[in-house]
XYZ file of N, CA, C and O in Angstrom:
724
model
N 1.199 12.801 -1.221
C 0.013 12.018 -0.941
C 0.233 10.528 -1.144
O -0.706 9.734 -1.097
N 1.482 10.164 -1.368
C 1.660 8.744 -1.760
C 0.651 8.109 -2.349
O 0.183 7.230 -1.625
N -0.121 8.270 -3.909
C -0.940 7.370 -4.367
C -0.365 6.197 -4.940
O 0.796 6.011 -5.305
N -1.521 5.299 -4.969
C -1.202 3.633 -5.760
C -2.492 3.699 -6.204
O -3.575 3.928 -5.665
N -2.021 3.375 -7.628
C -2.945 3.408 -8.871
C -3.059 2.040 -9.153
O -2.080 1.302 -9.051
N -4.751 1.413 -9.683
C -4.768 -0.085 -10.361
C -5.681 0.679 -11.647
O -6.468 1.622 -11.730
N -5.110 -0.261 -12.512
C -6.265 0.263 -13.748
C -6.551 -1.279 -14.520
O -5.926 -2.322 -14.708
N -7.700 -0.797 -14.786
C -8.968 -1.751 -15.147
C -9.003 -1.716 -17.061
O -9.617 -0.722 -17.447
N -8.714 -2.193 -17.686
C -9.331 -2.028 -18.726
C -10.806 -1.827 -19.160
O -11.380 -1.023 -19.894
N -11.149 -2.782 -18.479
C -13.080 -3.043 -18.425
C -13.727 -2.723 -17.484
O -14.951 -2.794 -17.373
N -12.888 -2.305 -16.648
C -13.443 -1.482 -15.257
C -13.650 -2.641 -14.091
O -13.768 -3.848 -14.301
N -13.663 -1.995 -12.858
C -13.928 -3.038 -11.741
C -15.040 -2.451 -10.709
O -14.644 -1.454 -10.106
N -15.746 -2.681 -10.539
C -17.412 -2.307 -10.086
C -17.326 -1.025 -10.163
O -17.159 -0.296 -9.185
N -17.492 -0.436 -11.968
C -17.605 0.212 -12.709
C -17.304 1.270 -12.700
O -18.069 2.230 -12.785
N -15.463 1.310 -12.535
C -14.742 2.293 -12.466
C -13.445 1.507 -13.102
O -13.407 0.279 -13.021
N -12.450 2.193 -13.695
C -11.200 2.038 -15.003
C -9.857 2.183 -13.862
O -8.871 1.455 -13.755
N -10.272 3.514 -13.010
C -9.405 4.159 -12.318
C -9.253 3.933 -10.509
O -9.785 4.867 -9.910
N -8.756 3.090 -9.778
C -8.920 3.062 -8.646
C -7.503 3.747 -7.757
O -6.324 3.746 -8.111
N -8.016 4.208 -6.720
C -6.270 4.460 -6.796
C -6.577 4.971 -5.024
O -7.638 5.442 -4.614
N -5.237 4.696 -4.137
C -5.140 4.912 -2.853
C -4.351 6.234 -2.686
O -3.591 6.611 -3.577
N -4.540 6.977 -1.480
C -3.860 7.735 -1.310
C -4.183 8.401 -0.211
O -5.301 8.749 0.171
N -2.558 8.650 0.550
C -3.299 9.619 1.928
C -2.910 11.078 2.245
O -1.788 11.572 2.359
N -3.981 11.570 2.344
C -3.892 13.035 2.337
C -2.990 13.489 3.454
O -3.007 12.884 4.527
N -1.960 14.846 3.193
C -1.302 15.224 3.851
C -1.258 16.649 3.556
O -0.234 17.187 3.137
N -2.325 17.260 3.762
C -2.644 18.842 3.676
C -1.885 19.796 5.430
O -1.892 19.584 6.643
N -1.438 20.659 4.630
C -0.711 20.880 5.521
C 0.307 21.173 6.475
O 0.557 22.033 7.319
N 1.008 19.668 5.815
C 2.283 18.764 6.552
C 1.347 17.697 7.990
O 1.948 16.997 8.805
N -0.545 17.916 7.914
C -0.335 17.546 9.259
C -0.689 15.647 8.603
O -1.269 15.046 7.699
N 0.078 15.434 9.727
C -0.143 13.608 9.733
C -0.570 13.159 9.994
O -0.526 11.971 9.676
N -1.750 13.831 11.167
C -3.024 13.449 11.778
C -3.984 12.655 10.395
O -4.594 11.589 10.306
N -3.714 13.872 9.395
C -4.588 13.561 8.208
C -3.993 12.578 7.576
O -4.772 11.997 6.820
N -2.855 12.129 7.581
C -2.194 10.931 6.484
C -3.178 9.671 6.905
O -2.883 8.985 7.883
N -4.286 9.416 6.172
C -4.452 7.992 6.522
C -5.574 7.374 5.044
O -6.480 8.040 4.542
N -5.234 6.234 4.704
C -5.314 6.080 3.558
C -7.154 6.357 3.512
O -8.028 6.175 4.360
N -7.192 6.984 1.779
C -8.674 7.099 0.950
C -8.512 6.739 0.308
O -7.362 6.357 0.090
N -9.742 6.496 -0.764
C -9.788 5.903 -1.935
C -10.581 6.734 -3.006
O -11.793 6.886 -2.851
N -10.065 7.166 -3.870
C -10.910 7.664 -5.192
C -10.622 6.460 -6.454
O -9.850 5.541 -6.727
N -11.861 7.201 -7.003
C -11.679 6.399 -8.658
C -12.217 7.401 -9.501
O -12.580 8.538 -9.200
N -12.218 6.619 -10.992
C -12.013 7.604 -11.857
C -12.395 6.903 -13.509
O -12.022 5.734 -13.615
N -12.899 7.336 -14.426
C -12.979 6.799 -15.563
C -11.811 7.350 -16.916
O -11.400 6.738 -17.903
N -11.614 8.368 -16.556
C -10.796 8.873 -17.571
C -8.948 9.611 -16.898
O -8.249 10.367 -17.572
N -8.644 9.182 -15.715
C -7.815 9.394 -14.783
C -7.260 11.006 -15.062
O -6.173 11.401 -15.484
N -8.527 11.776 -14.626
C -8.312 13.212 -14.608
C -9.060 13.881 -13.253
O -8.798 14.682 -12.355
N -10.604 12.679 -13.882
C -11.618 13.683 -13.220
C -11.579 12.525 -11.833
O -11.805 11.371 -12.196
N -11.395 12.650 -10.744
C -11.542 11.720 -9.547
C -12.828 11.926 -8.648
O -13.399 13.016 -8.638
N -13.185 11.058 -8.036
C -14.606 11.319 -7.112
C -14.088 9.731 -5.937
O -13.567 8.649 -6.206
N -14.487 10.254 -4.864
C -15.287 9.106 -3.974
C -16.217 8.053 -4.375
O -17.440 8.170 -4.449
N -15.462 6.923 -4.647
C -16.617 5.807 -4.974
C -18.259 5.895 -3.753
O -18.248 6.032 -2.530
N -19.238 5.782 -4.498
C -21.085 5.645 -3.755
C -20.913 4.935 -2.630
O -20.271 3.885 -2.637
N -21.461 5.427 -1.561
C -21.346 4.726 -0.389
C -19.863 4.456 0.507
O -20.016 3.819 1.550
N -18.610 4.848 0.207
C -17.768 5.057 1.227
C -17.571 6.811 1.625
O -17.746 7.913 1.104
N -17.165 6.298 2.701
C -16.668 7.633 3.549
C -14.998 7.594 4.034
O -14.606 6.831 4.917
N -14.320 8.314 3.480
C -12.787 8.239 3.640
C -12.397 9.257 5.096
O -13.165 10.166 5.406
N -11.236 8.997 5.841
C -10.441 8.041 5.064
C -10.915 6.253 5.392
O -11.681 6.243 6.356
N -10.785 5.536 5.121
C -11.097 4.085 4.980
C -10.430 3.618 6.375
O -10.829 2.557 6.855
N -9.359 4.412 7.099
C -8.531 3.903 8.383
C -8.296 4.580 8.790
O -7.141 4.930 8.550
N -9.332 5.699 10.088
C -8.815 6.582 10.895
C -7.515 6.629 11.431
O -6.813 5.618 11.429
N -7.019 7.989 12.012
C -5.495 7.543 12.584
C -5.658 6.771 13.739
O -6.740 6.642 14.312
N -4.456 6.179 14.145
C -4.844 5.770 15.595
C -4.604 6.193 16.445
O -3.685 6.982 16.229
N -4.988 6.176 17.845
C -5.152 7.396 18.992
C -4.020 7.788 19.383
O -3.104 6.971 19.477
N -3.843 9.058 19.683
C -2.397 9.726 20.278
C -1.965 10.747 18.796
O -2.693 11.577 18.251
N -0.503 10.333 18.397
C 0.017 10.879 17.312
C 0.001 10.101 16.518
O 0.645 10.586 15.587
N -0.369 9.046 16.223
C 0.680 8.334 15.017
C -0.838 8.530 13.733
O -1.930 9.072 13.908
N -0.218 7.774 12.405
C -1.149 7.939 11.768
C -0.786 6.709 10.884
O 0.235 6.058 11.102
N -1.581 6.438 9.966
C -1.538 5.525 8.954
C -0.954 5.859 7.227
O -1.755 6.468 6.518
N 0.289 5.492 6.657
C 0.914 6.283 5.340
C 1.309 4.784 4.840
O 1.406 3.718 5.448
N 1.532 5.217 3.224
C 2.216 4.435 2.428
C 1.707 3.707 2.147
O 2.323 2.647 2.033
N -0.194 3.714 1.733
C -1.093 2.986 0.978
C -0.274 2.203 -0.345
O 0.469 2.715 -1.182
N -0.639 0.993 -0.218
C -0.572 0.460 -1.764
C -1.813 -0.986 -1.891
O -2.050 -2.000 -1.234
N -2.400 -0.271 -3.244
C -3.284 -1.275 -3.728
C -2.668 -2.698 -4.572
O -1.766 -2.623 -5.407
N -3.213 -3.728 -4.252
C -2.862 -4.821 -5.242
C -4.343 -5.588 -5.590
O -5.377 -5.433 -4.939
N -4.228 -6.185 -6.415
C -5.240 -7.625 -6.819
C -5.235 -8.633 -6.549
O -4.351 -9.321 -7.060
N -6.364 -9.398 -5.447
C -5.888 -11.041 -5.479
C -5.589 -11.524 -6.573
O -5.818 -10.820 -7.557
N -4.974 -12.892 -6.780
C -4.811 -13.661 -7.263
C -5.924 -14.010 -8.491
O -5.685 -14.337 -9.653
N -7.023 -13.852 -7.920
C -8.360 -14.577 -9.164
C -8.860 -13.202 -9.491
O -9.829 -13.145 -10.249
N -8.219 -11.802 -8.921
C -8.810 -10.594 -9.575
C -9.991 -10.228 -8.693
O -10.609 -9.335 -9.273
N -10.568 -10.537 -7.535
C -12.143 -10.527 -7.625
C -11.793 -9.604 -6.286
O -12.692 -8.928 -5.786
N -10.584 -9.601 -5.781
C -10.542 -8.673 -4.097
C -9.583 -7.692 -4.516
O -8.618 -8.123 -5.146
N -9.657 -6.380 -4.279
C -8.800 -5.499 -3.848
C -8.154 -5.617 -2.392
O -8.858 -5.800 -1.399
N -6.746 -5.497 -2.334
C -5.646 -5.284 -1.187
C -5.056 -4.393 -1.295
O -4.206 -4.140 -2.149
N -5.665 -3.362 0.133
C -4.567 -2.204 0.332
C -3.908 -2.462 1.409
O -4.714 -2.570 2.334
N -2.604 -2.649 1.831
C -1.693 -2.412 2.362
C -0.838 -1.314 3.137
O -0.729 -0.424 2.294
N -0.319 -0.987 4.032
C -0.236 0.206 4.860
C 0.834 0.063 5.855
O 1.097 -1.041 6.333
N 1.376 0.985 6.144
C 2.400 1.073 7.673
C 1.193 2.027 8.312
O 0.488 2.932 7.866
N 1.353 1.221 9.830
C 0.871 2.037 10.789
C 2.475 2.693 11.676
O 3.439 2.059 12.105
N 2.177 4.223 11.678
C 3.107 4.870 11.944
C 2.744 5.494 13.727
O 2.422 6.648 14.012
N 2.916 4.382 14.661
C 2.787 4.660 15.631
C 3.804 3.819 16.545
O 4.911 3.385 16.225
N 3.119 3.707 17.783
C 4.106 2.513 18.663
C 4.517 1.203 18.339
O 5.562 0.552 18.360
N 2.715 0.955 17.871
C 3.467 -0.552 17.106
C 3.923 -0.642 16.077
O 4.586 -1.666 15.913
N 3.832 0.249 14.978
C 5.006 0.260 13.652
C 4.911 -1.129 12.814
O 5.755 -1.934 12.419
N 3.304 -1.028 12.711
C 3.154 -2.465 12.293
C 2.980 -2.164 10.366
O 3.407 -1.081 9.968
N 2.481 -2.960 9.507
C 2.146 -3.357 8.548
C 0.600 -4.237 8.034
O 0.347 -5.441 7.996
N -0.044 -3.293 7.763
C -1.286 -4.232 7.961
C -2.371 -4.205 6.504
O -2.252 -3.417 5.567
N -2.947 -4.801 6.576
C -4.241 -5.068 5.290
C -5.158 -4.960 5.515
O -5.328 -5.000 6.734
N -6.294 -4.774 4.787
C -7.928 -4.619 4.599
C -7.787 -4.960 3.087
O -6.718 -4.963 2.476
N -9.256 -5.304 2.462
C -9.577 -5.767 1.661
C -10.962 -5.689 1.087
O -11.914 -5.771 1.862
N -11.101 -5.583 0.185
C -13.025 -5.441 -0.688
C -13.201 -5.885 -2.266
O -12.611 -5.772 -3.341
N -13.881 -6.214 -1.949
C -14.524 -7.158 -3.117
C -15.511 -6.033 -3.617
O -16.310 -6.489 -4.435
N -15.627 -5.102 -3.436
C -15.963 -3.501 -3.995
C -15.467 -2.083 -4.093
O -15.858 -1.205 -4.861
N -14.593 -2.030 -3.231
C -13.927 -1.135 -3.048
C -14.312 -0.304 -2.117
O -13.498 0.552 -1.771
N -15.821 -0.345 -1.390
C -16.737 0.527 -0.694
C -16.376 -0.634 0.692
O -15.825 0.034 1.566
N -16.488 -1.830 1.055
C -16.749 -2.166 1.745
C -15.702 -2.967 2.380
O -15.806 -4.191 2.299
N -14.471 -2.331 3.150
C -13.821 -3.158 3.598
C -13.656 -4.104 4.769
O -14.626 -4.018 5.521
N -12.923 -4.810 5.095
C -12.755 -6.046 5.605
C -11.861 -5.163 7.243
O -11.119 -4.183 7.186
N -12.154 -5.700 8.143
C -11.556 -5.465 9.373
C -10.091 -5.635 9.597
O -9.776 -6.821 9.498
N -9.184 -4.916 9.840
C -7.487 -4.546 9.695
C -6.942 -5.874 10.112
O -7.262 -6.416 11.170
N -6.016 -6.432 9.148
C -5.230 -8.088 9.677
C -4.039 -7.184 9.666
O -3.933 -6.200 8.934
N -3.061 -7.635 10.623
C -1.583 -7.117 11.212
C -0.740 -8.097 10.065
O -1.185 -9.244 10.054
N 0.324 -7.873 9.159
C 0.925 -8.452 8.641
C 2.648 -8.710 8.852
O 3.435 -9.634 8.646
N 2.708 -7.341 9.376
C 3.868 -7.815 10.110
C 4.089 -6.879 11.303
O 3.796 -5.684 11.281
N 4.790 -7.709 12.652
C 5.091 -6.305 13.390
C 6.325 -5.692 13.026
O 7.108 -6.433 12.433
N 6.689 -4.518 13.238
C 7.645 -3.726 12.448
C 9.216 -3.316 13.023
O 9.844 -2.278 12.812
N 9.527 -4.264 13.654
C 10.520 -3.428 14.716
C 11.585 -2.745 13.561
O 12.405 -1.993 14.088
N 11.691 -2.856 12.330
C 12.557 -2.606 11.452
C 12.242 -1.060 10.976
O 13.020 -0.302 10.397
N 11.146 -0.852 11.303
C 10.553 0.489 10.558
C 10.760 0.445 9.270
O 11.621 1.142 8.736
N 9.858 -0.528 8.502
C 9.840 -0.626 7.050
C 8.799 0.508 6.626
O 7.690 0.727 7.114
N 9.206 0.918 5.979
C 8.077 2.267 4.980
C 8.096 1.595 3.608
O 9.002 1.011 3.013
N 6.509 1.918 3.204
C 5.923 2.253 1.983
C 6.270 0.883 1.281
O 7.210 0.637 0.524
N 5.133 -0.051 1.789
C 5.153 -1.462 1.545
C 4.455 -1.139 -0.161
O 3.670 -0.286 -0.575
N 5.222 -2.328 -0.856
C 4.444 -2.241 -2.367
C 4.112 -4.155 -2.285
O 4.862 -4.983 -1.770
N 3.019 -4.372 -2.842
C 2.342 -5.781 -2.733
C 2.387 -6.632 -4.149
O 1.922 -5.983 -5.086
N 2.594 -7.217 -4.300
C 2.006 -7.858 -5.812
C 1.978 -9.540 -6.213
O 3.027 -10.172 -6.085
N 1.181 -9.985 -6.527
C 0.798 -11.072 -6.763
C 1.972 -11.436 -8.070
O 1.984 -10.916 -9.186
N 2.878 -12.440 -7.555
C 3.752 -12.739 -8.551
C 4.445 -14.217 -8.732
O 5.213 -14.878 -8.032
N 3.978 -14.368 -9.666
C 4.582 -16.087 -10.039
C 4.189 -17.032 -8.927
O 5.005 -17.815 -8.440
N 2.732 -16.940 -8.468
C 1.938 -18.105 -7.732
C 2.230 -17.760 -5.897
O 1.565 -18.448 -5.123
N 3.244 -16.674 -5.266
C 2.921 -15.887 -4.671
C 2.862 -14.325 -4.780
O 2.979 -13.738 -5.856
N 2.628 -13.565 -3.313
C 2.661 -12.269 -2.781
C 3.925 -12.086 -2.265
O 4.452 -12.728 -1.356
N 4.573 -10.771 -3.177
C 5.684 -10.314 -2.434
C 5.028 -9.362 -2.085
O 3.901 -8.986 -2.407
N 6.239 -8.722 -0.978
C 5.714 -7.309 -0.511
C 6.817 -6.802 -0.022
O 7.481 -7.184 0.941
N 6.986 -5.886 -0.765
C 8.264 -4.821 -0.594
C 8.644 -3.966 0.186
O 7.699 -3.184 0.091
N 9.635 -3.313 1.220
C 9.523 -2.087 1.547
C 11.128 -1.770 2.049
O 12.053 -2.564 2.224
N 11.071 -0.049 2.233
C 12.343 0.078 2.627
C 12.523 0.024 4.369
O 11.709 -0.388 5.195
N 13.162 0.290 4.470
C 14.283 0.585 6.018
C 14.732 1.843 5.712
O 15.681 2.114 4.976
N 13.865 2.765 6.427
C 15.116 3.846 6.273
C 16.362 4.354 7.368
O 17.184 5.268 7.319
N 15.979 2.977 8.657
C 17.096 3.392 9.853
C 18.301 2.842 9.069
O 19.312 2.729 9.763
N 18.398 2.553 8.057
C 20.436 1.551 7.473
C 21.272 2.830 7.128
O 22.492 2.768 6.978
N 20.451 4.164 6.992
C 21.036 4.893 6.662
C 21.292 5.257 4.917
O 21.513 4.220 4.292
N 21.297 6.015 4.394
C 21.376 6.371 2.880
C 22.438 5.256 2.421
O 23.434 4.975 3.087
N 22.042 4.560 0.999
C 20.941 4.660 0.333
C 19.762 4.023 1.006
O 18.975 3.455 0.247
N 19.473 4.011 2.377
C 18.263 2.460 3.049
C 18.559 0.989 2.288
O 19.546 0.506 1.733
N 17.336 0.582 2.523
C 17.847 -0.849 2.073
C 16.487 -1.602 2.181
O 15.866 -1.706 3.239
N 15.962 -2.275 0.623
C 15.250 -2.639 0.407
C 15.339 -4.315 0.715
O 16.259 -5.129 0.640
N 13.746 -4.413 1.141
C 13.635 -6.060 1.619
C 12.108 -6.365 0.959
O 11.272 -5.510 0.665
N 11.997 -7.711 0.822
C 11.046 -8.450 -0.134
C 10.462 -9.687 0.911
O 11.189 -10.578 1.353
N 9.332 -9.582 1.141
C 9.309 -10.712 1.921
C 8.190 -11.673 0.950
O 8.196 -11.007 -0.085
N 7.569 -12.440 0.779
C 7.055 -13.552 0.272
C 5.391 -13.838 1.152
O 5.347 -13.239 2.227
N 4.366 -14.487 0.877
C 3.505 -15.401 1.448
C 2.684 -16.043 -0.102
O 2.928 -15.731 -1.268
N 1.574 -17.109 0.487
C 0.781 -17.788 -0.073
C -0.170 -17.138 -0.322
O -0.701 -17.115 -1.432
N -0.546 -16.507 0.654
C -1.935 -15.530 0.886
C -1.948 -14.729 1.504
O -1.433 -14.751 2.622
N -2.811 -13.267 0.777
C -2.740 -11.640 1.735
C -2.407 -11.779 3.300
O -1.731 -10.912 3.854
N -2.880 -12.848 3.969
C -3.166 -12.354 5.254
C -1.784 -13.149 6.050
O -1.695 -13.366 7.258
N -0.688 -13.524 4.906
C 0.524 -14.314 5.668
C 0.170 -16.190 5.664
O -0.776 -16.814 5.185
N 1.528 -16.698 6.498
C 2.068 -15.979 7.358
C 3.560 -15.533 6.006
O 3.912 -16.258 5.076
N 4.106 -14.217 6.359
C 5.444 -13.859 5.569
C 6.680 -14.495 6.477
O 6.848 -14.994 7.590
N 7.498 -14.131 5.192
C 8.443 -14.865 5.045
C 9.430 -13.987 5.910
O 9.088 -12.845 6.220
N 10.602 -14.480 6.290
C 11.612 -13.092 6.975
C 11.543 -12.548 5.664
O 11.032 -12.926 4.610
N 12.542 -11.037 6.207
C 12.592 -9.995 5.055
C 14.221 -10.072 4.783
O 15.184 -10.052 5.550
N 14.060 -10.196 2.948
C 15.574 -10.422 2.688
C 15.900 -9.372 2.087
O 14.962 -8.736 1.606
N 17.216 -8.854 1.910
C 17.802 -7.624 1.320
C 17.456 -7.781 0.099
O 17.256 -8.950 -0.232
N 17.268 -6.695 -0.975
C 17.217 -6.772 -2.391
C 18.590 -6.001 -2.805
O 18.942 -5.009 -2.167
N 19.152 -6.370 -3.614
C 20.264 -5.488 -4.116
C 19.409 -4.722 -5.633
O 18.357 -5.120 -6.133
N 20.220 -3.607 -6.071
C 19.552 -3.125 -6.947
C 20.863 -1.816 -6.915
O 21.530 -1.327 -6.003
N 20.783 -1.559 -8.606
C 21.741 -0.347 -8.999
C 21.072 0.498 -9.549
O 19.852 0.578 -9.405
N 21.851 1.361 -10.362
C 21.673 2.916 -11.173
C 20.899 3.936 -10.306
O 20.323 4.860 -10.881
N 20.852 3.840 -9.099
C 20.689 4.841 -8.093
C 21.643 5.716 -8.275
O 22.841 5.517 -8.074
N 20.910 7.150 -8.832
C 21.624 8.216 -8.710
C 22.696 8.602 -7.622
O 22.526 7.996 -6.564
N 23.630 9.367 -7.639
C 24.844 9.395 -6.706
C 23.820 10.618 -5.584
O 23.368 11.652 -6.077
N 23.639 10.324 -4.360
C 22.987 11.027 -3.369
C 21.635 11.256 -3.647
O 21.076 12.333 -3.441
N 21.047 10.155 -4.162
C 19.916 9.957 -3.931
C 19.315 8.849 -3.444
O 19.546 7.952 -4.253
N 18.337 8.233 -2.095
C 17.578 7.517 -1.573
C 16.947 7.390 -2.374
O 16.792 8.144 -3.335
N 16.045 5.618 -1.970
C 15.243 4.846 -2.338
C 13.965 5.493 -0.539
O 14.183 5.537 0.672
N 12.753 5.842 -1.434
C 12.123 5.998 -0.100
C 10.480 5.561 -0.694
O 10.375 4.340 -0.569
N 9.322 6.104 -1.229
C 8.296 5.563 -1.766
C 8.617 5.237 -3.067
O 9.170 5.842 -3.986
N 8.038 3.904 -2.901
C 7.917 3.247 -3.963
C 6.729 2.626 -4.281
O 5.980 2.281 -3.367
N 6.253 2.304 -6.169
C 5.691 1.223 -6.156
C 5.783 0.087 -7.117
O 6.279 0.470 -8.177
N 5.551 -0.865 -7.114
C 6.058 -2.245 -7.734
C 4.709 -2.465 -8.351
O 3.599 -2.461 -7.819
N 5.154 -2.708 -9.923
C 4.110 -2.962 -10.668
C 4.754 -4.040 -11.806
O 5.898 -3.996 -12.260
N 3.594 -5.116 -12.169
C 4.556 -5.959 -13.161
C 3.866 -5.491 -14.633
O 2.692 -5.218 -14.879
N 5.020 -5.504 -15.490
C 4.647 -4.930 -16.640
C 5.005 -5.760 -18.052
O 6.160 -6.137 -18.248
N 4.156 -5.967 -18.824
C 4.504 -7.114 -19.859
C 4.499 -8.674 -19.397
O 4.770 -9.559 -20.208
């Protein structure tokens, strides 16, 4: 289900637990397209009042929408979920809420000719990176980081990340990037 979890100490329009994720009952992918639950004690989950999931129907034909990840603006006050659209255009895109119920109309963030999967976002040291793999480079893939000022771009090209202690025959494939301490 690829979830991305934010947690609240004091809660954020009065929930501790927010968290993305797209259902894939099944195997079918029709259904992969990101929802949103929350939660106070991260056991019991419910549908936040007033939305109806998933938050981004698939789009027409086959493809579908995977690899939700939530972040925080900058001043805390907007939620950003983030997404690959897994169709022709193979794009990368955002929505946004300042409640979590009410989002903002889809901005394209990048087009994808790379087939990046399972973008991770995060507000870091005065910008937004945003992470994801490649899985056409072939095992282990190959992670890239791209940069902006603000959610909606414009990004930066995407540069390789190097990174070790990858188990011997094991891929890098969902991920998520969280800063800690």
């Amino acid at each position: 289900v690829h979830p991305s979890l934010l947690f609240f100490d004091e809660g954020w329009n009065g929930w501790r637990y927010w968290m993305a994720y797209t259902p894939y009952n099944g195997a079918d992918a029709q259904l992969e397209n990101p929802c949103i639950a929350v939660s106070n004690d991260g056991e019991t989950w419910v549908t936040p009042a007033g939305l109806t999931n998933p938050v981004e129907a698939s789009p027409p034909g086959a493809g579908y929408n995977a690899d939700p990840c939530l972040c925080m603006s900058a001043d805390g006050r907007t939620m950003l979920m983030v997404w690959k659209i897994n169709d022709a255009t193979r794009q990368i895109v955002l929505r946004t809420s300042t409640d979590g119920v009410t989002w903002t109309a889809r901005v394209v963030l990048v087009d994808n000719p790379y087939e990046d999967v399972s973008p991770a976002l995060l507000w870091d040291n005065g910008v937004y990176r945003m992470w994801t793999i490649v899985y056409k480079d072939g095992p282990p893939n190959t992670m890239y980081v791209r940069t902006a000022t603000a959610p909606e771009g414009p990004w930066s090209a995407p540069v390789a990340c190097t990174y070790s202690g990858l188990p011997t025959g094991s891929i890098i494939w969902h991920m998520d990037i969280k800063r800690a301490g």
